[in-house]
PDB file of C-alpha atoms in Angstrom:
ATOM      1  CA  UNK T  15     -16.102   9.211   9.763  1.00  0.00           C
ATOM      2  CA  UNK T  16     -13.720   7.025  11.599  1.00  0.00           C
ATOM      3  CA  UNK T  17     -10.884   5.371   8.917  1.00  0.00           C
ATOM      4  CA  UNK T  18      -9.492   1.780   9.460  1.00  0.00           C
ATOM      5  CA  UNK T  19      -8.205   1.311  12.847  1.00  0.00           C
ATOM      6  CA  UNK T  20      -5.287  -1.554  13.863  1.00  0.00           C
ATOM      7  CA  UNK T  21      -4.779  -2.806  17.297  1.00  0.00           C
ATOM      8  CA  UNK T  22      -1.823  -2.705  18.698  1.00  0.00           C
ATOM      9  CA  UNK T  23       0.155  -0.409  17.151  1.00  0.00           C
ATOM     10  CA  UNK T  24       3.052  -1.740  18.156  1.00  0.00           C
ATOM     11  CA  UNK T  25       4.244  -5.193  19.324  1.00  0.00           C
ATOM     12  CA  UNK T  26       7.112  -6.977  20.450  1.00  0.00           C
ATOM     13  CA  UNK T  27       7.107 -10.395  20.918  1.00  0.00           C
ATOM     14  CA  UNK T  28      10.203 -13.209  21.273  1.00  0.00           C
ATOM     15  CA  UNK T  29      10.817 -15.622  18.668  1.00  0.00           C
ATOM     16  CA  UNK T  30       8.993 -18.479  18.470  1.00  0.00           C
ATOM     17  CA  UNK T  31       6.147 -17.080  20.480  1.00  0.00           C
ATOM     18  CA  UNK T  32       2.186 -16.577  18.911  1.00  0.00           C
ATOM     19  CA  UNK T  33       1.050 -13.128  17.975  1.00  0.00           C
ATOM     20  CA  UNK T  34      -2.763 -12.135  16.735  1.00  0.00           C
ATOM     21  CA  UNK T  35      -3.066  -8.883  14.930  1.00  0.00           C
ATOM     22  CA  UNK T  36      -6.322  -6.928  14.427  1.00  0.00           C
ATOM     23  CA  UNK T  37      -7.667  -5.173  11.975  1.00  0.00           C
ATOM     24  CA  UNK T  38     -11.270  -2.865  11.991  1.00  0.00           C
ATOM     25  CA  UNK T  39     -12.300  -1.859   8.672  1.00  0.00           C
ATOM     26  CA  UNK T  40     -14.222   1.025   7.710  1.00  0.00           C
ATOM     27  CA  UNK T  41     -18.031   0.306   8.323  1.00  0.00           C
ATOM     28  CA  UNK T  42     -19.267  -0.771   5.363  1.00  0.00           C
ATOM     29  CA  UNK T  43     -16.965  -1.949   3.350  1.00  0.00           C
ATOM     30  CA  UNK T  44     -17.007  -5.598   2.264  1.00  0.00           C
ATOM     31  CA  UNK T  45     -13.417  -6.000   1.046  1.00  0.00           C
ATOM     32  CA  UNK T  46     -10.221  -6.414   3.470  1.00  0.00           C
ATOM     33  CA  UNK T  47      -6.578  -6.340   2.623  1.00  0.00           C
ATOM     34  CA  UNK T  48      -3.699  -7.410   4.576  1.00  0.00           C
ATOM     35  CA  UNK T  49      -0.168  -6.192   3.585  1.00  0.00           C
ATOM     36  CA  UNK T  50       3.408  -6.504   5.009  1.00  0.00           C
ATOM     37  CA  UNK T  51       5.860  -3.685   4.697  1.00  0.00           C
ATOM     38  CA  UNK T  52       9.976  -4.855   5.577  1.00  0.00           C
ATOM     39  CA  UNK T  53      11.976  -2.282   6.526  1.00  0.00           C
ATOM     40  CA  UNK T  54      12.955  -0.201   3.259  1.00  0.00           C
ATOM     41  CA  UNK T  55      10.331  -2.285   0.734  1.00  0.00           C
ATOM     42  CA  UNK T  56       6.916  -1.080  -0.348  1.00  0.00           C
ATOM     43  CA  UNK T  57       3.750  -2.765   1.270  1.00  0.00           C
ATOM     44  CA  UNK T  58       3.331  -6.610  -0.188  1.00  0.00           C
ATOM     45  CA  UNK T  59       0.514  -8.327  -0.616  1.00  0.00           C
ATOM     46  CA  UNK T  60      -0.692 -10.828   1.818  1.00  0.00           C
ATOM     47  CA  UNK T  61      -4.521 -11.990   1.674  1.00  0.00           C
ATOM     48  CA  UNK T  62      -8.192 -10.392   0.427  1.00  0.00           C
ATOM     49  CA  UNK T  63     -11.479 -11.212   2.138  1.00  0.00           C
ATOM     50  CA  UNK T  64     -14.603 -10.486   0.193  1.00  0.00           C
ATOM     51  CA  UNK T  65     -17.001 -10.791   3.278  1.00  0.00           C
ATOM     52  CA  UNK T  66     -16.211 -13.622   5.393  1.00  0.00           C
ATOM     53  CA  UNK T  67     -14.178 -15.028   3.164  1.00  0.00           C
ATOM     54  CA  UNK T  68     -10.427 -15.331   2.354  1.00  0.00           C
ATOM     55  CA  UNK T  69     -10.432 -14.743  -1.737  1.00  0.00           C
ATOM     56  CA  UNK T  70      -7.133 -14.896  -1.827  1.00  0.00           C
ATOM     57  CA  UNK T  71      -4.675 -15.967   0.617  1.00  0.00           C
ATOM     58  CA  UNK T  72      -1.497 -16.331  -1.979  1.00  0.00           C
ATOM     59  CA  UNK T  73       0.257 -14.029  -0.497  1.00  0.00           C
ATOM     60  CA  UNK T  74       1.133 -15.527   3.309  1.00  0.00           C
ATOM     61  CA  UNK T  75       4.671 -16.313   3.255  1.00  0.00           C
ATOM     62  CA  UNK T  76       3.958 -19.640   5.166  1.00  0.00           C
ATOM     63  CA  UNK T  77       1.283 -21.955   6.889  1.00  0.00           C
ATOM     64  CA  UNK T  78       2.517 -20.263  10.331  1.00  0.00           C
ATOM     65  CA  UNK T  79       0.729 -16.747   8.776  1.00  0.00           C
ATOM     66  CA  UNK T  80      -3.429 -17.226   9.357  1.00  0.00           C
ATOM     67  CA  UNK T  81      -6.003 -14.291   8.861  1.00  0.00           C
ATOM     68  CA  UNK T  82      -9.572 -14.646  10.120  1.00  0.00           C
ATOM     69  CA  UNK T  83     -13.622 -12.360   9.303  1.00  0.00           C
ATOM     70  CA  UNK T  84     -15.921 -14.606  10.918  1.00  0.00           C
ATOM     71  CA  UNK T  85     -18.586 -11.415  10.850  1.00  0.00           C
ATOM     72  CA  UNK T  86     -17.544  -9.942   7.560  1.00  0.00           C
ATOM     73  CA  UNK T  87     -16.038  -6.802   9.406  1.00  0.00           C
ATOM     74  CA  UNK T  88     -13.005  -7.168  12.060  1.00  0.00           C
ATOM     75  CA  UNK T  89     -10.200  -9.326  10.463  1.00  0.00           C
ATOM     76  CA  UNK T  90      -7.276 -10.587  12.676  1.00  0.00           C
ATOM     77  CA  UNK T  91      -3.871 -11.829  11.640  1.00  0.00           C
ATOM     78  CA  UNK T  92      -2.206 -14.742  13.245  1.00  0.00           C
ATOM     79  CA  UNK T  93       1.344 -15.363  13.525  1.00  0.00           C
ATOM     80  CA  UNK T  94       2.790 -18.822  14.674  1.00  0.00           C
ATOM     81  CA  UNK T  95       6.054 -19.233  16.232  1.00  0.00           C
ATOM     82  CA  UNK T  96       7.228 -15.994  15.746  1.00  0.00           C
ATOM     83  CA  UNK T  97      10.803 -15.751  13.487  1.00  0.00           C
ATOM     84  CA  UNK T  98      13.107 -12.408  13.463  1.00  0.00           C
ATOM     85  CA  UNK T  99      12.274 -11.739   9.970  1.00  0.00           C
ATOM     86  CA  UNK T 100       8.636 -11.883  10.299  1.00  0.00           C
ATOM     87  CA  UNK T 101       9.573  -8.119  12.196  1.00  0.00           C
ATOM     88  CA  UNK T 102       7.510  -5.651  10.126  1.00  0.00           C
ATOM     89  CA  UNK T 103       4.682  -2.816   9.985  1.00  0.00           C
ATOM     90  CA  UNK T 104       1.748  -5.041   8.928  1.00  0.00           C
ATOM     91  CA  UNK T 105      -1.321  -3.017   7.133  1.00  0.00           C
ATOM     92  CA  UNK T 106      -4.731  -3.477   7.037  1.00  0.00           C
ATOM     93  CA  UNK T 107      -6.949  -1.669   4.589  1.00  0.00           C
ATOM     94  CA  UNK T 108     -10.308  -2.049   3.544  1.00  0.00           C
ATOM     95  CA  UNK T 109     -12.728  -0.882   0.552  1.00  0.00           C
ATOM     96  CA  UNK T 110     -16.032  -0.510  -0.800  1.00  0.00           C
ATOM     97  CA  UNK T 111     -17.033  -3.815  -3.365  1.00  0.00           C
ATOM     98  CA  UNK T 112     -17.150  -1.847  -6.991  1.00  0.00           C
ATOM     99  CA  UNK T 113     -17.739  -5.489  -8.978  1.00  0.00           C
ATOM    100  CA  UNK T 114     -15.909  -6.466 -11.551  1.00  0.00           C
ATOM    101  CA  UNK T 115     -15.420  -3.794 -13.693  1.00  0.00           C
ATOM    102  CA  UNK T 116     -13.813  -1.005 -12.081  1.00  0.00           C
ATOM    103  CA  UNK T 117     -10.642  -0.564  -9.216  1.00  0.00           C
ATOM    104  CA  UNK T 118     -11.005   0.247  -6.014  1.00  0.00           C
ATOM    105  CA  UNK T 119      -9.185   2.573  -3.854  1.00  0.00           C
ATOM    106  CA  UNK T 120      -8.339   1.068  -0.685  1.00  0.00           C
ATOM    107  CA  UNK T 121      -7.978   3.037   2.527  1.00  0.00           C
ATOM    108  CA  UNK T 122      -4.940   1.652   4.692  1.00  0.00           C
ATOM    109  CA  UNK T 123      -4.955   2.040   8.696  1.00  0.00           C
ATOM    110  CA  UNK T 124      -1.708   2.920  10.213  1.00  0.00           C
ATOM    111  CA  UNK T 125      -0.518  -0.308  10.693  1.00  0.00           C
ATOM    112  CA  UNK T 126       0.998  -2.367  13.509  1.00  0.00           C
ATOM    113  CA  UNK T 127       4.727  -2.542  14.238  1.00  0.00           C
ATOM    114  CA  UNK T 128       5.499  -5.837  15.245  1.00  0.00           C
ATOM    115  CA  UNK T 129       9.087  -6.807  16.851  1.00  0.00           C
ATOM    116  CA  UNK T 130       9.939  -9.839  17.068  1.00  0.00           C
ATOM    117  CA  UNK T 131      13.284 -10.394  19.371  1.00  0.00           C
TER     118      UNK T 131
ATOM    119  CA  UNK W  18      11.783  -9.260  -9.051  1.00  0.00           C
ATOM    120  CA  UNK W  19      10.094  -5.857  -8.656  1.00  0.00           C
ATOM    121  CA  UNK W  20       7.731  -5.133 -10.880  1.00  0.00           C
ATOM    122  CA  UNK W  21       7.427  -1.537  -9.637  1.00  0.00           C
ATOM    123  CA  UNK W  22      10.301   0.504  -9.146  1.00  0.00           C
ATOM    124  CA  UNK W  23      10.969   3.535  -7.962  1.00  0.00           C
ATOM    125  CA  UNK W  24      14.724   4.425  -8.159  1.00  0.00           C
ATOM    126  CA  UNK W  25      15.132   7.147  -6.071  1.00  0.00           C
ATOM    127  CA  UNK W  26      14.919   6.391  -2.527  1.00  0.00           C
ATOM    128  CA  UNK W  27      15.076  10.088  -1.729  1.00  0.00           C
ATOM    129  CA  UNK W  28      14.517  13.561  -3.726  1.00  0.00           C
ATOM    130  CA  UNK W  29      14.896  17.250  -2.054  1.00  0.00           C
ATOM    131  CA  UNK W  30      13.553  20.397  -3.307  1.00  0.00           C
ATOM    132  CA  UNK W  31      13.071  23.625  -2.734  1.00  0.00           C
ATOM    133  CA  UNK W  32       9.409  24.810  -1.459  1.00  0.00           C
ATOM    134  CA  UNK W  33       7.704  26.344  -4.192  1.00  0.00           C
ATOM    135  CA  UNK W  34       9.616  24.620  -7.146  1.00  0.00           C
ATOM    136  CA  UNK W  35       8.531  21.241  -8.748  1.00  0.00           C
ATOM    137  CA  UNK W  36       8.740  17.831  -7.588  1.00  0.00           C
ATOM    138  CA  UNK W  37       8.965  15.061  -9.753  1.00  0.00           C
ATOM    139  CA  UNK W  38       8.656  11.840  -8.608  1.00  0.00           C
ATOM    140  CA  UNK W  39       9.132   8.787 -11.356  1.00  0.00           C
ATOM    141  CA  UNK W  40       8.100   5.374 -11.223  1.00  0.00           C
ATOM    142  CA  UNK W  41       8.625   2.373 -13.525  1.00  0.00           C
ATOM    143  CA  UNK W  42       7.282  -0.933 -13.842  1.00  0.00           C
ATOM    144  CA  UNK W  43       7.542  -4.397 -15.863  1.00  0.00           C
ATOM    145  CA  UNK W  44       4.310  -5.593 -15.845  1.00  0.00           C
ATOM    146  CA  UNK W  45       2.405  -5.241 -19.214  1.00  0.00           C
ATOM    147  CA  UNK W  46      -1.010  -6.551 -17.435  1.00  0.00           C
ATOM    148  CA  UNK W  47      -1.024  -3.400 -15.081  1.00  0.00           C
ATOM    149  CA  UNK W  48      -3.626  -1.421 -16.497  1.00  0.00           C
ATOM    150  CA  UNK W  49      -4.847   1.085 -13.483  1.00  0.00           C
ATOM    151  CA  UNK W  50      -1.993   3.080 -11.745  1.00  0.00           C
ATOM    152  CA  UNK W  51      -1.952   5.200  -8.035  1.00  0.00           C
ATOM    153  CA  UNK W  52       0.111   7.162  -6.158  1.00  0.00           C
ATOM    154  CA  UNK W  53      -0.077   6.711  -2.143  1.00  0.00           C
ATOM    155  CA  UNK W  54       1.343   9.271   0.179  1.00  0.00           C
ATOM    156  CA  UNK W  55       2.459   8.183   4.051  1.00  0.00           C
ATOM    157  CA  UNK W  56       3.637   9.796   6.819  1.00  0.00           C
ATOM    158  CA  UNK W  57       5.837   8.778   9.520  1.00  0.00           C
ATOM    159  CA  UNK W  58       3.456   6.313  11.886  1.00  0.00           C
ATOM    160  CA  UNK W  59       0.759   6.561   9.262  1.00  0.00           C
ATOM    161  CA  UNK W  60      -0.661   3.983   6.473  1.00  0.00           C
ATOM    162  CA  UNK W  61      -0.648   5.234   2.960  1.00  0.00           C
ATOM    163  CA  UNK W  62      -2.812   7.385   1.889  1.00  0.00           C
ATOM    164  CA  UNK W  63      -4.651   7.494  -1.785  1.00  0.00           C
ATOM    165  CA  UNK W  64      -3.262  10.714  -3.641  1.00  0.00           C
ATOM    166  CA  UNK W  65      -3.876  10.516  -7.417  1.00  0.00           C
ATOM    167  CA  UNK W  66      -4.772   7.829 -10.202  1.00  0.00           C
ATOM    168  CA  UNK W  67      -4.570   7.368 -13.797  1.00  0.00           C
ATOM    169  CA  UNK W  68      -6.283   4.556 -16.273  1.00  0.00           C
ATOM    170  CA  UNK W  69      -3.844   3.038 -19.032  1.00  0.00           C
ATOM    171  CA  UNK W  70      -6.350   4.672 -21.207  1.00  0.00           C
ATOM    172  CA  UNK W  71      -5.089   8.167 -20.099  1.00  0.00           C
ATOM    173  CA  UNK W  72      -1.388   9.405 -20.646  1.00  0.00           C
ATOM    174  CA  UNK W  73      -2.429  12.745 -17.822  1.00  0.00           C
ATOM    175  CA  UNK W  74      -4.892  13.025 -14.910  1.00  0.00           C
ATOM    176  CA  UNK W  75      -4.497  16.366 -12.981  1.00  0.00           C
ATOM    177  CA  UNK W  76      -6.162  16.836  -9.008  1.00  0.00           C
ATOM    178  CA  UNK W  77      -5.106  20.488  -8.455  1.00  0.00           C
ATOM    179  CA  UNK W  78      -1.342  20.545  -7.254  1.00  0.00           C
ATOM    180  CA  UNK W  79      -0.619  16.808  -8.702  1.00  0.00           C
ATOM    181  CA  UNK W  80      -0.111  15.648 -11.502  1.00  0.00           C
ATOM    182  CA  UNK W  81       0.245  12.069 -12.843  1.00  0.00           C
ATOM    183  CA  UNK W  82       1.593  10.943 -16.094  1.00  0.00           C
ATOM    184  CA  UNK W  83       2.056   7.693 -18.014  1.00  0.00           C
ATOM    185  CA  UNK W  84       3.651   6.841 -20.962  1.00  0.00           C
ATOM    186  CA  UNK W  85       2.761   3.421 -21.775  1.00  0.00           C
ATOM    187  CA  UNK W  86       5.148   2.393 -24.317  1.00  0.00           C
ATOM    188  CA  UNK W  87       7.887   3.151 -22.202  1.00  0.00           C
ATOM    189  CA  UNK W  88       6.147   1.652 -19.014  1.00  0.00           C
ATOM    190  CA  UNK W  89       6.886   4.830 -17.073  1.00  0.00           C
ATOM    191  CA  UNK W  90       4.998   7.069 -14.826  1.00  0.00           C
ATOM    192  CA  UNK W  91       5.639  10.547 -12.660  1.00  0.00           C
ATOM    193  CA  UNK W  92       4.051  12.328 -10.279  1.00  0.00           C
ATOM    194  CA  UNK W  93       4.513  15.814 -10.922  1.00  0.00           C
ATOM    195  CA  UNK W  94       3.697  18.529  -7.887  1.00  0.00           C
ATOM    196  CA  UNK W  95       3.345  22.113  -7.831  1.00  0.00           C
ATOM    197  CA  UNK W  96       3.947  24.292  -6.558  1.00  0.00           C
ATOM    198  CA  UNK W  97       5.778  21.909  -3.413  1.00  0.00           C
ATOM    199  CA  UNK W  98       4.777  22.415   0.005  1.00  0.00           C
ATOM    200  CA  UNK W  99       6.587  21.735   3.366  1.00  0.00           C
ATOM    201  CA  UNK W 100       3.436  19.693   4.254  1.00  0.00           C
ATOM    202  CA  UNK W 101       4.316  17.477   0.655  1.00  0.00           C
ATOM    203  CA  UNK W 102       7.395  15.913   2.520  1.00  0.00           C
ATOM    204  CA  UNK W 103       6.676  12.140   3.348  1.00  0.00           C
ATOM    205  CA  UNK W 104       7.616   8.757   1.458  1.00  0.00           C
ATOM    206  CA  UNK W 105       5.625   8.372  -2.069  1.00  0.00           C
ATOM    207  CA  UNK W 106       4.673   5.026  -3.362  1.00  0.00           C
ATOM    208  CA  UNK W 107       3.523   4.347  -6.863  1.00  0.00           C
ATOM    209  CA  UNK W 108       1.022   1.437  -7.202  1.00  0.00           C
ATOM    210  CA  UNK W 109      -0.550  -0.984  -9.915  1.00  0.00           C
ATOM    211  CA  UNK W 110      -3.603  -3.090 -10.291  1.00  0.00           C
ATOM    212  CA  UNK W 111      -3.795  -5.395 -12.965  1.00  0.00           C
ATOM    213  CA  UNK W 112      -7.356  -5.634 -14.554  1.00  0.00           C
ATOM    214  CA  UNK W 113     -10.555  -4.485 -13.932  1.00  0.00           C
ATOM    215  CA  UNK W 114     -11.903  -6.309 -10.750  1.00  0.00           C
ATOM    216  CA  UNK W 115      -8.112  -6.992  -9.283  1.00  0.00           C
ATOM    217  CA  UNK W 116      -7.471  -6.439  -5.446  1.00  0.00           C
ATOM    218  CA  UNK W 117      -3.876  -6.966  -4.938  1.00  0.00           C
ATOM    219  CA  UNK W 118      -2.118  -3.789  -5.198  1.00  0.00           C
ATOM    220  CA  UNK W 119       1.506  -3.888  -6.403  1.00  0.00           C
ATOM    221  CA  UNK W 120       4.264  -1.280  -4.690  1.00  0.00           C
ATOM    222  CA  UNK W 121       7.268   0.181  -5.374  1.00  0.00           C
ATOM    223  CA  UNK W 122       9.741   1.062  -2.768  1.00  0.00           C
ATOM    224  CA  UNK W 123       8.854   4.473  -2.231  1.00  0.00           C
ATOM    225  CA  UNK W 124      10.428   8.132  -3.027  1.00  0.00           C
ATOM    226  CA  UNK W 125      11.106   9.844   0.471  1.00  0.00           C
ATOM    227  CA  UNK W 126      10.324  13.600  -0.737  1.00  0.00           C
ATOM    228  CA  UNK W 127      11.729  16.335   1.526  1.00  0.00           C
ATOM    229  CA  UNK W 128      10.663  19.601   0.509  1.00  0.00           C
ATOM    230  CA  UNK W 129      12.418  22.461   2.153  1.00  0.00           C
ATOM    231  CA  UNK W 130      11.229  25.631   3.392  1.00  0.00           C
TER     232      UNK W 130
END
């Protein structure tokens, strides 16, 4: 079955400019995941929809950072006036709703490479 | 502050031998642990997990264990495989029910033919 797909894969933008960043989950899945990964650091935490959504948004570095679900499925990312050091792979991953008691696994997508000169 | 660290940015071995990849963390709430494997224009990909209840879980080549009173894990494989070489991260959840995944900088593994 098809995985988690992110659109583009790769972006390059110039500072100060607005980027959107999307994300389709695996059909199915209720939960969606939005990580950063700098150059040389492990993927970090950004925000968690449970359906439509945001659980838990404590992770955007800023109030230019903005993710969106209006259907409970597609999720896009939304970057305001675009700095250097926003450059990054930004991941998308998405999982299955186990409850409360148990962990889920969560199934990344490959990411978009964003640039930002 | 990192609360998962993985110290070696890099470890080569010889096809066929062992690879041991280590992982340590800070975090005494982390109770459910996983290893992600990613390629080169890939995301990560799920490998192996382990419960804080467990000190070994075993999927065929892998191996993962955890000593908690040391807060340390390893990923153990074997025999290694050319197709093993990518970047490793180890990865925590803290509590049943949590979502946000904590990473450590990742072990590039090179295994050589």
């Amino acid at each position: 079955g098809a995985g988690v797909s992110q659109t583009p894969s790769n972006k390059v933008t110039e500072k100060g400019k607005y980027v959107e960043l999307r994300c389709d989950p695996i059909s199915g899945h209720t939960a969606l995941y939005w990580y950063r990964q700098s150059l040389g650091q492990g993927p970090e935490f950004l925000i968690y929809f449970q359906g439509t959504g945001a659980a838990d948004d404590s992770g955007l570095p800023n109030d230019r950072f903005f993710a969106v679900r209006p259907e409970g499925s597609v999720s896009t990312l939304k970057i305001q006036r675009t700095e250097r050091g926003d450059s990054a792979v930004y991941l998308c991953a998405s999982s299955a709703y186990l409850g409360t008691a148990k962990h889920n696994e969560q199934f990344f997508g490959p990411g978009t490479r964003l640039t930002v000169l | 502050d990192q609360q998962v660290k993985q110290n070696s940015p890099s470890l080569s071995v010889q096809e066929g031998r062992i690879s041991i990849l280590n992982c340590d963390y800070t975090n005494s709430m982390f109770d459910y642990f996983l290893w992600y494997k990613k390629y080169p224009a890939e995301g990560p990909t799920f490998l192996i997990s382990i419960s804080s209840i467990k000190d070994k879980n075993e999927d065929g080549r892998f191996t993962v264990f955890l000593n908690k009173s040391a807060k340390h894990l390893s990923l153990h494989i074997v025999p290694s495989q050319p197709g093993d070489s990518a970047v490793y991260f180890c990865a925590a959840y803290s509590g049943a029910g949590s979502y946000q995944l904590t990473f450590g900088k990742g072990t590039k593994l090179s295994v050589i033919p």
